[in-house]
mmCIF file of C-alpha atoms and ligand atoms in Angstrom:
data_model
loop_
_atom_site.group_PDB
_atom_site.id
_atom_site.type_symbol
_atom_site.label_atom_id
_atom_site.label_comp_id
_atom_site.label_asym_id
_atom_site.label_seq_id
_atom_site.Cartn_x
_atom_site.Cartn_y
_atom_site.Cartn_z
ATOM 1 C CA UNK U 1 13.759 10.333 2.324
ATOM 2 C CA UNK U 2 15.315 7.555 0.278
ATOM 3 C CA UNK U 3 15.139 5.073 3.148
ATOM 4 C CA UNK U 4 11.385 5.303 3.745
ATOM 5 C CA UNK U 5 8.365 4.024 1.859
ATOM 6 C CA UNK U 6 4.628 3.850 2.469
ATOM 7 C CA UNK U 7 2.364 0.802 2.359
ATOM 8 C CA UNK U 8 -1.266 -0.152 2.861
ATOM 9 C CA UNK U 9 -2.616 -3.617 3.497
ATOM 10 C CA UNK U 10 -5.749 -3.377 1.364
ATOM 11 C CA UNK U 11 -9.356 -4.363 2.265
ATOM 12 C CA UNK U 12 -9.176 -7.752 0.467
ATOM 13 C CA UNK U 13 -6.210 -8.820 2.623
ATOM 14 C CA UNK U 14 -7.853 -7.486 5.788
ATOM 15 C CA UNK U 15 -11.022 -9.474 5.004
ATOM 16 C CA UNK U 16 -9.045 -12.688 4.518
ATOM 17 C CA UNK U 17 -7.145 -12.294 7.795
ATOM 18 C CA UNK U 18 -3.833 -11.881 5.968
ATOM 19 C CA UNK U 19 -2.633 -8.792 7.866
ATOM 20 C CA UNK U 20 -0.401 -10.738 10.280
ATOM 21 C CA UNK U 21 1.142 -12.852 7.522
ATOM 22 C CA UNK U 22 1.909 -9.795 5.403
ATOM 23 C CA UNK U 23 3.475 -7.935 8.354
ATOM 24 C CA UNK U 24 5.621 -11.013 9.012
ATOM 25 C CA UNK U 25 6.904 -10.951 5.423
ATOM 26 C CA UNK U 26 7.634 -7.219 5.766
ATOM 27 C CA UNK U 27 9.595 -7.813 8.992
ATOM 28 C CA UNK U 28 11.418 -10.834 7.593
ATOM 29 C CA UNK U 29 12.565 -8.719 4.619
ATOM 30 C CA UNK U 30 14.273 -6.317 7.015
ATOM 31 C CA UNK U 31 11.872 -3.363 7.007
ATOM 32 C CA UNK U 32 11.373 -1.448 10.251
ATOM 33 C CA UNK U 33 7.828 -0.199 10.904
ATOM 34 C CA UNK U 34 8.111 3.470 11.911
ATOM 35 C CA UNK U 35 4.357 4.286 11.795
ATOM 36 C CA UNK U 36 1.256 2.089 11.613
ATOM 37 C CA UNK U 37 -2.528 2.362 11.953
ATOM 38 C CA UNK U 38 -5.677 0.494 11.014
ATOM 39 C CA UNK U 39 -8.388 2.695 9.506
ATOM 40 C CA UNK U 40 -11.369 2.625 7.144
ATOM 41 C CA UNK U 41 -11.134 5.034 4.206
ATOM 42 C CA UNK U 42 -14.283 6.898 3.155
ATOM 43 C CA UNK U 43 -14.943 7.008 -0.609
ATOM 44 C CA UNK U 44 -13.841 10.632 -0.539
ATOM 45 C CA UNK U 45 -10.514 9.823 1.151
ATOM 46 C CA UNK U 46 -9.866 6.814 -1.114
ATOM 47 C CA UNK U 47 -10.604 9.041 -4.109
ATOM 48 C CA UNK U 48 -8.137 11.651 -2.875
ATOM 49 C CA UNK U 49 -5.419 9.084 -2.239
ATOM 50 C CA UNK U 50 -5.715 7.686 -5.786
ATOM 51 C CA UNK U 51 -6.326 11.071 -7.450
ATOM 52 C CA UNK U 52 -3.426 10.433 -9.879
ATOM 53 C CA UNK U 53 -5.458 7.567 -11.365
ATOM 54 C CA UNK U 54 -8.593 9.702 -11.850
ATOM 55 C CA UNK U 55 -8.560 9.377 -15.642
ATOM 56 C CA UNK U 56 -7.925 5.619 -15.635
ATOM 57 C CA UNK U 57 -10.917 3.394 -16.529
ATOM 58 C CA UNK U 58 -10.643 1.473 -13.243
ATOM 59 C CA UNK U 59 -10.693 4.548 -10.961
ATOM 60 C CA UNK U 60 -14.325 4.094 -9.815
ATOM 61 C CA UNK U 61 -13.768 0.395 -9.108
ATOM 62 C CA UNK U 62 -10.548 1.186 -7.232
ATOM 63 C CA UNK U 63 -12.250 3.778 -5.003
ATOM 64 C CA UNK U 64 -15.142 1.368 -4.253
ATOM 65 C CA UNK U 65 -12.694 -1.392 -3.384
ATOM 66 C CA UNK U 66 -10.383 0.700 -1.220
ATOM 67 C CA UNK U 67 -13.313 2.042 0.825
ATOM 68 C CA UNK U 68 -14.956 -1.393 1.208
ATOM 69 C CA UNK U 69 -13.394 -2.217 4.563
ATOM 70 C CA UNK U 70 -10.501 -1.493 6.910
ATOM 71 C CA UNK U 71 -6.924 -1.122 5.745
ATOM 72 C CA UNK U 72 -3.622 -1.019 7.636
ATOM 73 C CA UNK U 73 -1.393 1.911 6.687
ATOM 74 C CA UNK U 74 2.316 1.952 7.572
ATOM 75 C CA UNK U 75 5.582 3.748 6.916
ATOM 76 C CA UNK U 76 8.551 1.412 6.474
ATOM 77 C CA UNK U 77 12.250 2.092 6.796
ATOM 78 C CA UNK U 78 15.075 0.256 5.061
ATOM 79 C CA UNK U 79 17.980 1.220 2.840
ATOM 80 C CA UNK U 80 16.618 1.887 -0.663
ATOM 81 C CA UNK U 81 13.138 1.324 0.778
ATOM 82 C CA UNK U 82 10.972 2.264 -2.228
ATOM 83 C CA UNK U 83 12.685 -0.079 -4.697
ATOM 84 C CA UNK U 84 13.228 -2.859 -2.146
ATOM 85 C CA UNK U 85 9.568 -2.799 -1.160
ATOM 86 C CA UNK U 86 8.347 -2.815 -4.780
ATOM 87 C CA UNK U 87 10.491 -5.927 -5.232
ATOM 88 C CA UNK U 88 8.947 -7.507 -2.129
ATOM 89 C CA UNK U 89 5.332 -6.855 -3.194
ATOM 90 C CA UNK U 90 5.750 -8.006 -6.819
ATOM 91 C CA UNK U 91 3.876 -7.078 -9.998
ATOM 92 C CA UNK U 92 0.508 -5.267 -9.887
ATOM 93 C CA UNK U 93 -1.179 -8.316 -11.444
ATOM 94 C CA UNK U 94 -0.533 -11.331 -9.175
ATOM 95 C CA UNK U 95 -0.519 -13.554 -12.277
ATOM 96 C CA UNK U 96 2.780 -11.851 -13.166
ATOM 97 C CA UNK U 97 4.174 -11.616 -9.608
ATOM 98 C CA UNK U 98 7.362 -13.538 -8.845
ATOM 99 C CA UNK U 99 7.541 -16.420 -6.358
ATOM 100 C CA UNK U 100 8.240 -15.202 -2.855
ATOM 101 C CA UNK U 101 6.464 -11.862 -3.294
ATOM 102 C CA UNK U 102 3.564 -10.663 -1.134
ATOM 103 C CA UNK U 103 1.191 -10.345 -4.085
ATOM 104 C CA UNK U 104 2.056 -13.848 -5.340
ATOM 105 C CA UNK U 105 1.055 -15.238 -1.955
ATOM 106 C CA UNK U 106 -1.858 -12.993 -0.952
ATOM 107 C CA UNK U 107 -3.324 -11.127 -3.969
ATOM 108 C CA UNK U 108 -6.300 -12.429 -5.944
ATOM 109 C CA UNK U 109 -6.492 -10.106 -8.963
ATOM 110 C CA UNK U 110 -5.008 -7.005 -10.607
ATOM 111 C CA UNK U 111 -7.489 -4.857 -8.652
ATOM 112 C CA UNK U 112 -7.625 -6.754 -5.371
ATOM 113 C CA UNK U 113 -3.905 -7.127 -4.963
ATOM 114 C CA UNK U 114 -3.480 -7.136 -1.170
ATOM 115 C CA UNK U 115 -0.910 -4.340 -0.741
ATOM 116 C CA UNK U 116 0.086 -0.879 -1.888
ATOM 117 C CA UNK U 117 3.706 0.248 -2.176
ATOM 118 C CA UNK U 118 4.861 3.776 -3.110
ATOM 119 C CA UNK U 119 6.470 4.091 -6.546
ATOM 120 C CA UNK U 120 8.907 6.943 -5.777
ATOM 121 C CA UNK U 121 10.552 8.741 -2.853
ATOM 122 C CA UNK U 122 8.418 11.789 -3.574
ATOM 123 C CA UNK U 123 5.169 9.801 -3.480
ATOM 124 C CA UNK U 124 6.308 7.899 -0.372
ATOM 125 C CA UNK U 125 6.607 11.218 1.483
ATOM 126 C CA UNK U 126 3.238 12.507 0.185
ATOM 127 C CA UNK U 127 1.433 9.232 0.955
ATOM 128 C CA UNK U 128 2.976 8.868 4.425
ATOM 129 C CA UNK U 129 1.902 12.424 5.286
ATOM 130 C CA UNK U 130 -1.640 11.626 4.040
ATOM 131 C CA UNK U 131 -2.049 9.218 6.994
ATOM 132 C CA UNK U 132 0.467 10.228 9.649
ATOM 133 C CA UNK U 133 1.412 13.457 11.369
ATOM 134 C CA UNK U 134 5.083 14.025 12.240
ATOM 135 C CA UNK U 135 4.260 13.052 15.847
ATOM 136 C CA UNK U 136 3.059 9.630 14.650
ATOM 137 C CA UNK U 137 6.269 8.810 12.726
ATOM 138 C CA UNK U 138 9.077 7.260 14.775
HETATM 139 P P1 GDP O 1 0.728 -0.535 -8.325
HETATM 140 O O1 GDP O 1 1.690 0.623 -8.258
HETATM 141 O O2 GDP O 1 1.407 -1.853 -8.562
HETATM 142 O O3 GDP O 1 -0.200 -0.594 -7.127
HETATM 143 O O4 GDP O 1 -0.190 -0.314 -9.627
HETATM 144 P P2 GDP O 1 -0.828 0.987 -10.302
HETATM 145 O O5 GDP O 1 -0.244 2.244 -9.721
HETATM 146 O O6 GDP O 1 -0.775 0.783 -11.774
HETATM 147 O O7 GDP O 1 -2.373 0.907 -9.896
HETATM 148 C C1 GDP O 1 -2.807 1.266 -8.597
HETATM 149 C C2 GDP O 1 -3.831 0.258 -8.129
HETATM 150 O O8 GDP O 1 -4.977 0.332 -8.962
HETATM 151 C C3 GDP O 1 -3.390 -1.210 -8.212
HETATM 152 O O9 GDP O 1 -2.594 -1.624 -7.132
HETATM 153 C C4 GDP O 1 -4.722 -1.915 -8.255
HETATM 154 O O10 GDP O 1 -5.317 -2.040 -6.943
HETATM 155 C C5 GDP O 1 -5.563 -0.963 -9.084
HETATM 156 N N1 GDP O 1 -5.565 -1.359 -10.488
HETATM 157 C C6 GDP O 1 -4.546 -1.288 -11.394
HETATM 158 N N2 GDP O 1 -4.915 -1.752 -12.598
HETATM 159 C C7 GDP O 1 -6.217 -2.126 -12.467
HETATM 160 C C8 GDP O 1 -7.182 -2.692 -13.361
HETATM 161 O O11 GDP O 1 -6.916 -2.942 -14.537
HETATM 162 N N3 GDP O 1 -8.434 -2.948 -12.845
HETATM 163 C C9 GDP O 1 -8.764 -2.674 -11.551
HETATM 164 N N4 GDP O 1 -10.010 -2.957 -11.118
HETATM 165 N N5 GDP O 1 -7.880 -2.148 -10.674
HETATM 166 C C10 GDP O 1 -6.628 -1.879 -11.126
#
């Protein structure tokens, strides 16, 4: 499991036409896409995905945002994928994201921050399975 992580290109990035640019950065960083789909989360599904944040003050805003428009979900493979991908996306708040990171280039705010990246191997497996059956993972 340690060589796979899960990502979503969020609705803000989809709206701005940034999907191709973000996928290019992911490829250039040496990740292999082993599953991918474009979909539109219902409020219910977005709420389920972010259930761990239910008690946070921004939960309602997050669910509204994530169900606002289409997203691209993908499973990525690379050695040490979870940590490497967190490095590639940068800090949650783009104001604090390092040069060369996806969020530095494409995110507009702490909420609308262009991409999701799993924070642990365990969550990567849970989140990947939320979107993809075994038959859809290559
Ligand atoms: P991540 O692991 O870097 O994505 O950050 P977190 O797990 O802390 O938060 C999950 C997601 O919730 C973030 O990527 C943001 O989209 C959103 N979020 C986090 N903090 C805030 C906030 O203060 N306000 C709003 N509106 N959204 C937030």
